[in-house]
XYZ file of C-alpha atoms in Angstrom:
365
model
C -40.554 -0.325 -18.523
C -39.364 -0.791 -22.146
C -36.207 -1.192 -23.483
C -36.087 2.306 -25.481
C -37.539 4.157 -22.041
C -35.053 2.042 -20.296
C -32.366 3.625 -22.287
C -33.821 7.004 -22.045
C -33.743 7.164 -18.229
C -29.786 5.911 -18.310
C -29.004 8.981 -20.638
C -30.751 11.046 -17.977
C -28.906 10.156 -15.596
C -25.469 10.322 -17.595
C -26.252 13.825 -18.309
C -27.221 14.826 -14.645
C -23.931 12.916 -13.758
C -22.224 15.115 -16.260
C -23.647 18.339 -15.002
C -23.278 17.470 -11.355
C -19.073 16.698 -12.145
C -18.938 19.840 -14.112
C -17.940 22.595 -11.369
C -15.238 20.308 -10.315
C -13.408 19.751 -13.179
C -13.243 23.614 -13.905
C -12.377 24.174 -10.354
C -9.276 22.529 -11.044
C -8.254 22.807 -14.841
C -7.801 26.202 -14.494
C -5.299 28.298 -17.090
C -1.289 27.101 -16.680
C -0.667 30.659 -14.901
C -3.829 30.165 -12.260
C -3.406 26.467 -11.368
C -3.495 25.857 -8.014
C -4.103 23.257 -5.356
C -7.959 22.372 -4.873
C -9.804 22.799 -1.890
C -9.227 19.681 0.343
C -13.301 19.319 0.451
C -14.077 20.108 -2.618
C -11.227 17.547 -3.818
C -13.158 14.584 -1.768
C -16.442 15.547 -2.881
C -14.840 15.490 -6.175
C -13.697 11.645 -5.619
C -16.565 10.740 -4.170
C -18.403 11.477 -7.641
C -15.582 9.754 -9.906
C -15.619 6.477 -7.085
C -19.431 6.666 -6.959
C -19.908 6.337 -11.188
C -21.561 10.009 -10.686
C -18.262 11.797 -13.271
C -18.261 11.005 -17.280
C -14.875 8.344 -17.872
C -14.048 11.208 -19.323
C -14.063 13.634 -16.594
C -12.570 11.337 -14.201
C -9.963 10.951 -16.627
C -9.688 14.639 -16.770
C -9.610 15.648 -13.360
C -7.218 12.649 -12.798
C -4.353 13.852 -15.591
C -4.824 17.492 -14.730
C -3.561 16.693 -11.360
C -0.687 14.414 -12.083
C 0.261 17.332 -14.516
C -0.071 19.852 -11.467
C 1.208 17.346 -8.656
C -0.760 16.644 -5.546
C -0.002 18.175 -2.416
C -0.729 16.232 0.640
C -4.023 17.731 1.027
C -5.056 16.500 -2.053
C -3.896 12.949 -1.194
C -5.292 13.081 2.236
C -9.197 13.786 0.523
C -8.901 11.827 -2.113
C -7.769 9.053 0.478
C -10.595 10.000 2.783
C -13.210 9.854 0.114
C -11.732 6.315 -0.402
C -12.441 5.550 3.056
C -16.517 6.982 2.835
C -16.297 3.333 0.299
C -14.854 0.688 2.339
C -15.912 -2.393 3.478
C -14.071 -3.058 6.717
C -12.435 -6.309 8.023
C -12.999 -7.187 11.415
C -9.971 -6.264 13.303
C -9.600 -8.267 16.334
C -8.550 -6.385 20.099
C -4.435 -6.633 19.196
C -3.177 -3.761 17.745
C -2.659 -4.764 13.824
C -0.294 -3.061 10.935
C -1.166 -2.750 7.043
C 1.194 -3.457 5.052
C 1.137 -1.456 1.208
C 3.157 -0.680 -1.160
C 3.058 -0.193 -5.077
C -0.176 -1.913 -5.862
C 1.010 -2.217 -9.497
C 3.590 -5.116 -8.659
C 7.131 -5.603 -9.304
C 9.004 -6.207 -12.602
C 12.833 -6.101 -11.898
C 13.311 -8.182 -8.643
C 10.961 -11.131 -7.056
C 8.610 -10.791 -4.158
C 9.737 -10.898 -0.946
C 7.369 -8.906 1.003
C 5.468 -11.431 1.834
C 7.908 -14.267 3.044
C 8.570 -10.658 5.595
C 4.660 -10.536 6.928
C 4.615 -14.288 7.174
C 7.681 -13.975 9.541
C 6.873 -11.233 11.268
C 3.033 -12.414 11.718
C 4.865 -15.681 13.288
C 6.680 -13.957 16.050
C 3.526 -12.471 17.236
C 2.754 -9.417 14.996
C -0.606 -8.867 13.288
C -0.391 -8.583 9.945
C -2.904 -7.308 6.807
C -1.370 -7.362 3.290
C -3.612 -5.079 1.085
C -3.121 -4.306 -2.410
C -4.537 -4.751 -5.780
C -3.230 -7.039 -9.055
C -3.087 -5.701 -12.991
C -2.757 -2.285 -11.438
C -1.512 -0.618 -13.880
C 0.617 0.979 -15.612
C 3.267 -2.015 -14.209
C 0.327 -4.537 -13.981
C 3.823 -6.746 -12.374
C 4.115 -9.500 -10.203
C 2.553 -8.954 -6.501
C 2.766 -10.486 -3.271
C -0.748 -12.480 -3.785
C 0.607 -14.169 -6.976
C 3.659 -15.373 -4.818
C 1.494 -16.164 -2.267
C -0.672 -18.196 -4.591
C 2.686 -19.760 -5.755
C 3.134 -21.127 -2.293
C -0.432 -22.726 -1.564
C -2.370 -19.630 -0.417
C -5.617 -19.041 -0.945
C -5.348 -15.313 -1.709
C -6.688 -12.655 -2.104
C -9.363 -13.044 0.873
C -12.731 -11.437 1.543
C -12.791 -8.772 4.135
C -14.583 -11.469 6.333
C -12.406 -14.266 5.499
C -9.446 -11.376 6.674
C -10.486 -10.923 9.956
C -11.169 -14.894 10.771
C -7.302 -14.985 9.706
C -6.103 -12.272 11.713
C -7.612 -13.261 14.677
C -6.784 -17.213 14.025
C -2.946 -16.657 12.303
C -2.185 -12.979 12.712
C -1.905 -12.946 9.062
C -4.152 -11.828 5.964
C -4.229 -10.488 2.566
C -6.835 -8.738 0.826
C -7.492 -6.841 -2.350
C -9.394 -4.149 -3.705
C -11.468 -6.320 -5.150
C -13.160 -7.002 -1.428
C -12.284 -4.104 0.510
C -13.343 -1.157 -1.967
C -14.618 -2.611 -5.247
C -15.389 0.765 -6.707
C -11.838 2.042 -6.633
C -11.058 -1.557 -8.304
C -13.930 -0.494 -11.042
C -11.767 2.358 -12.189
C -8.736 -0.323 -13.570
C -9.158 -0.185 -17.336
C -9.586 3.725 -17.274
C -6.270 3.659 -15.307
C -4.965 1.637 -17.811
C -6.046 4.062 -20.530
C -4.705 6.981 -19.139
C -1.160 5.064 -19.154
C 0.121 7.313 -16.409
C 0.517 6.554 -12.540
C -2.378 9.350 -10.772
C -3.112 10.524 -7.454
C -5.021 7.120 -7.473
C -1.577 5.019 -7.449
C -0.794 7.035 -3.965
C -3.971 7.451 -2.139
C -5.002 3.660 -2.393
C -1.552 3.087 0.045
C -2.809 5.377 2.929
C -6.286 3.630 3.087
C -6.483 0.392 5.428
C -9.449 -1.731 5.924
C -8.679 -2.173 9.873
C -10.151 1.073 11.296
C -7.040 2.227 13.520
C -4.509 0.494 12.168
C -1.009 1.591 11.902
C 0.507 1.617 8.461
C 3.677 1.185 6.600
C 3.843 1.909 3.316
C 6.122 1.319 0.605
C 6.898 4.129 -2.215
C 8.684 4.810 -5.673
C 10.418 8.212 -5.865
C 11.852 10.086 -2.787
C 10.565 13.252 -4.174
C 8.044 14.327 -3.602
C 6.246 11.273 -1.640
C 8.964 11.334 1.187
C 6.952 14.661 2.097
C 3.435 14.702 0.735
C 2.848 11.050 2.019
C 3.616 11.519 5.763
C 2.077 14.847 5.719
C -1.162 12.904 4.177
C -1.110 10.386 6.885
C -1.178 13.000 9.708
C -3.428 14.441 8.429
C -5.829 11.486 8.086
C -5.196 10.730 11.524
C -3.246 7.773 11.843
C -1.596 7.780 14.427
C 1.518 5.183 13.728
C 3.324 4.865 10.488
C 6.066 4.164 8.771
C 6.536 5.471 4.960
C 10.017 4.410 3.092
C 11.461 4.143 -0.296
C 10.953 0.760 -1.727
C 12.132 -1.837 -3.941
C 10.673 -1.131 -7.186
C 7.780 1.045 -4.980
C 6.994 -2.457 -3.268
C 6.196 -3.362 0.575
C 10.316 -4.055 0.953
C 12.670 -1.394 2.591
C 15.622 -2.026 1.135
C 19.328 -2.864 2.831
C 21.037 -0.808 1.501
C 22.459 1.829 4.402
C 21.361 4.867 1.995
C 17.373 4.725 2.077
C 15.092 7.085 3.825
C 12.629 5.960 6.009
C 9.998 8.164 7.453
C 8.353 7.691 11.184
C 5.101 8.963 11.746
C 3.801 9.310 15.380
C 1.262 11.284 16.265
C 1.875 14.813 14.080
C 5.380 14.168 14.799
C 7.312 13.050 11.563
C 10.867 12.069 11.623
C 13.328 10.989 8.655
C 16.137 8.338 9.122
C 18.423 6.226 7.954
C 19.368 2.517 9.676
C 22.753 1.023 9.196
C 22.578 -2.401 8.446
C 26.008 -2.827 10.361
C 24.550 -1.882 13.509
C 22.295 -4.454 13.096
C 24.783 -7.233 12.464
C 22.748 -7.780 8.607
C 25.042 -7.151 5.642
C 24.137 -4.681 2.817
C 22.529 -5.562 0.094
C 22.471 -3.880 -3.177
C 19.247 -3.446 -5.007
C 20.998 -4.752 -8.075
C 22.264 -7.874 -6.393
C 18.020 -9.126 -6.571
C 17.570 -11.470 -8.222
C 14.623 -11.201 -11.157
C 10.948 -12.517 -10.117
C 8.759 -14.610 -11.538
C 10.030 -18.306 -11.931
C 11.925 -17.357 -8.613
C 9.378 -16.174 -6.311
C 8.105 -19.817 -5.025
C 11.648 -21.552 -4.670
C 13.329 -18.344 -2.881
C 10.117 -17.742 -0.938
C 10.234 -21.192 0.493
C 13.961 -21.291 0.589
C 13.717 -18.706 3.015
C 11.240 -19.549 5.344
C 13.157 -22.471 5.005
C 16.022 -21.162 6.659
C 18.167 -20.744 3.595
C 21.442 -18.298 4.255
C 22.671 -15.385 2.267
C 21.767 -11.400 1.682
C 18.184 -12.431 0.658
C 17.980 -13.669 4.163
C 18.912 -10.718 6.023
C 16.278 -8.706 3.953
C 13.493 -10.367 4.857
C 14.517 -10.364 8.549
C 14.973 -6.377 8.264
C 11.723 -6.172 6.617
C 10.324 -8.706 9.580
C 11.654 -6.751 12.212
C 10.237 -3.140 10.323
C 6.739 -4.978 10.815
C 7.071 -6.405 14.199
C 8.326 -2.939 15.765
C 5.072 -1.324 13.835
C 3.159 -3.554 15.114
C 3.887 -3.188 18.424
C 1.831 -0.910 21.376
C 5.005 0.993 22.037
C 5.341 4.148 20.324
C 8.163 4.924 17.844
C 10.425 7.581 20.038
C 13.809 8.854 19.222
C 16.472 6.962 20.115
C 18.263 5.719 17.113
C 16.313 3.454 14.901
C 18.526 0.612 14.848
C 18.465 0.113 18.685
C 15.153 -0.164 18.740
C 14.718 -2.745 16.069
C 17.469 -5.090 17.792
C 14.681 -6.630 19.864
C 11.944 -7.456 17.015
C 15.176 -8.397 15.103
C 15.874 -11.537 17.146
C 12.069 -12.095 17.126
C 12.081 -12.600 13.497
C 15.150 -14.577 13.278
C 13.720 -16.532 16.309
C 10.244 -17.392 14.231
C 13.189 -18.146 10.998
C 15.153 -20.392 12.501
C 12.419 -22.289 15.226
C 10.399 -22.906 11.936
C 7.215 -21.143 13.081
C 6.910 -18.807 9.970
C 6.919 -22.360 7.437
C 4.674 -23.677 10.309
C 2.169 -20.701 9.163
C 2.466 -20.722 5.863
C 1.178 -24.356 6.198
C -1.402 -23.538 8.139
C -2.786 -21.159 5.998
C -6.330 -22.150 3.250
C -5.383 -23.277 0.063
């Protein structure tokens, strides 16, 4: 075939694409008196087309803005998450049960990295552990757990096979979009056009690689994710998680004694708070972080170092979060803090014995 009929058959196909994407965008961008949430299958079908290359840049752009301009209800999420999940490329998860950990994909620019210095802990008292997430995510494009991962000798972010060796071998792994669903990493420079944060920036949390893992996931604004992102989970079925505001939208519940976290078991969903007190960990202030960056390697290591202070107590919360997760045992509802006092002294017990810097060393390069 020539180069001219070459051409000819890739316009063809553009303008089928076009035509095909067409009902769906009217569907939705409807008149501002008659807009209304789309039809949960008609919104994944929708997806499917804009993850598949089927919609225009245009269109996808389109049907993206319209719906940050509407909002998303938690039907909406949950297909747009599912057609996510007709894309993946799974890791091997091995028989123990395993938690993802996600938060804002688009990094942090205010405070350094400590969600990962928590995995590595918790992953050394015996949890299973699977960091997902993307980097230059925009419209943050900040600093992410693999780059302070990186900082400390990791060889990160691994391939969905590499992932599952690691889990099974460490109980610890970190992968990106790039490996586990490279067509939702495709669509990063027509994020970064559109300049605005999309149903995109929230679906990509609720979508693991391990088929039935549980999931806790870090997000932004309390309203209205604290509702549309538990009700999305349930409704995709899984069947532990743990949703909570986050530093900077990150992986890290903060310290603080004032932020929500949700629990997810089953179609139950439960909102609490956890007093650091209770827990013998003092409060820390968001604005007592220190800024990332040049930081992340030194105060990363200086942790799992067993280095004192606030920044200390944080990562053991955040250990103890992802060792209770991880657990067989389902969530309950006694009080949160009593249940956490157990995986608590697990974490500080993998701090202080030196088994979470013995993993960290153990770990590629």
């Amino acid at each position: 075939m020539g180069a001219g009929a070459a051409r000819e058959t890739d316009e063809t196909r553009s303008a089928e694409g076009w035509r095909e994407f067409a009902p769906y965008l009217k569907a939705l961008a409807r008149g501002p008196d008659s807009l209304a949430d789309l039809d949960p299958e008609l919104c994944r079908e929708a997806m499917e087309l804009v993850l598949a290359g089927v919609a225009s840049p245009a269109q996808a752009a389109s049907f993206l803005m319209v719906g940050r301009a509407k909002g998303n209800s938690a039907s909406e999420l949950a297909a747009t998450s599912r057609a996510m999940r007709s894309f993946l490329r799974r890791v091997p998860a091995p028989p123990e049960p395993v938690l993802t950990v996600t938060g804002g994909f688009d990094g942090k620019l205010r405070t350094l990295n400590l969600g990962a210095a928590s995995s590595l802990v918790a992953a050394a008292a015996g949890a299973r552990i699977i960091i997902v997430g993307s980097e230059d995510v925009p419209p943050k494009e900040g600093y992410t757990n693999f780059g302070t991962l990186r900082k400390l000798g990791v060889r990160v972010p691994q391939t969905v096979e590499e992932a599952g060796e690691s889990l099974a071998r460490s109980g610890f792994a970190a992968t990106s979009l790039a490996h586990y669903l490279p067509e939702l990493h495709g669509l990063l420079q027509l994020r970064r056009e559109m300049a605005r944060r999309t149903a995109l920036n929230v679906s990509e949390k609720l979508v693991s690689p391990v088929t039935g893992s549980a999931m806790m996931v870090g997000m932004t604004h309390r309203q209205p994710f604290l509702e549309t992102m538990p009700r999305a989970l349930v409704q995709l079925g899984v069947e532990r998680a743990l949703v909570f505001q986050a530093i900077e939208g990150s992986d890290e519940a903060p310290l603080d004694g004032t932020s929500a976290l949700v629990v997810i078991e089953g179609e139950k969903i439960r909102e609490t708070v956890v007093s650091p007190q209770r827990l013998g960990l003092g409060k820390v202030p968001r604005s007592e972080l220190p800024p990332p960056a040049e930081t992340d390697e030194h105060s990363a290591r200086a942790l799992l170092e067993g280095e004192p202070g606030p920044l200390r107590d944080l990562v053991l919360y955040n250990a103890a979060l992802r060792i209770w997760m991880s657990g067989g045992d389902t969530p309950g509802s006694p009080p949160l803090e009593d249940m956490l006092i157990e995986p608590l002294e697990r974490a500080r017990t993998s701090l202080d014995g030196g088994e979470a810097l013995a993993l960290l060393h153990s770990l590629p390069g």
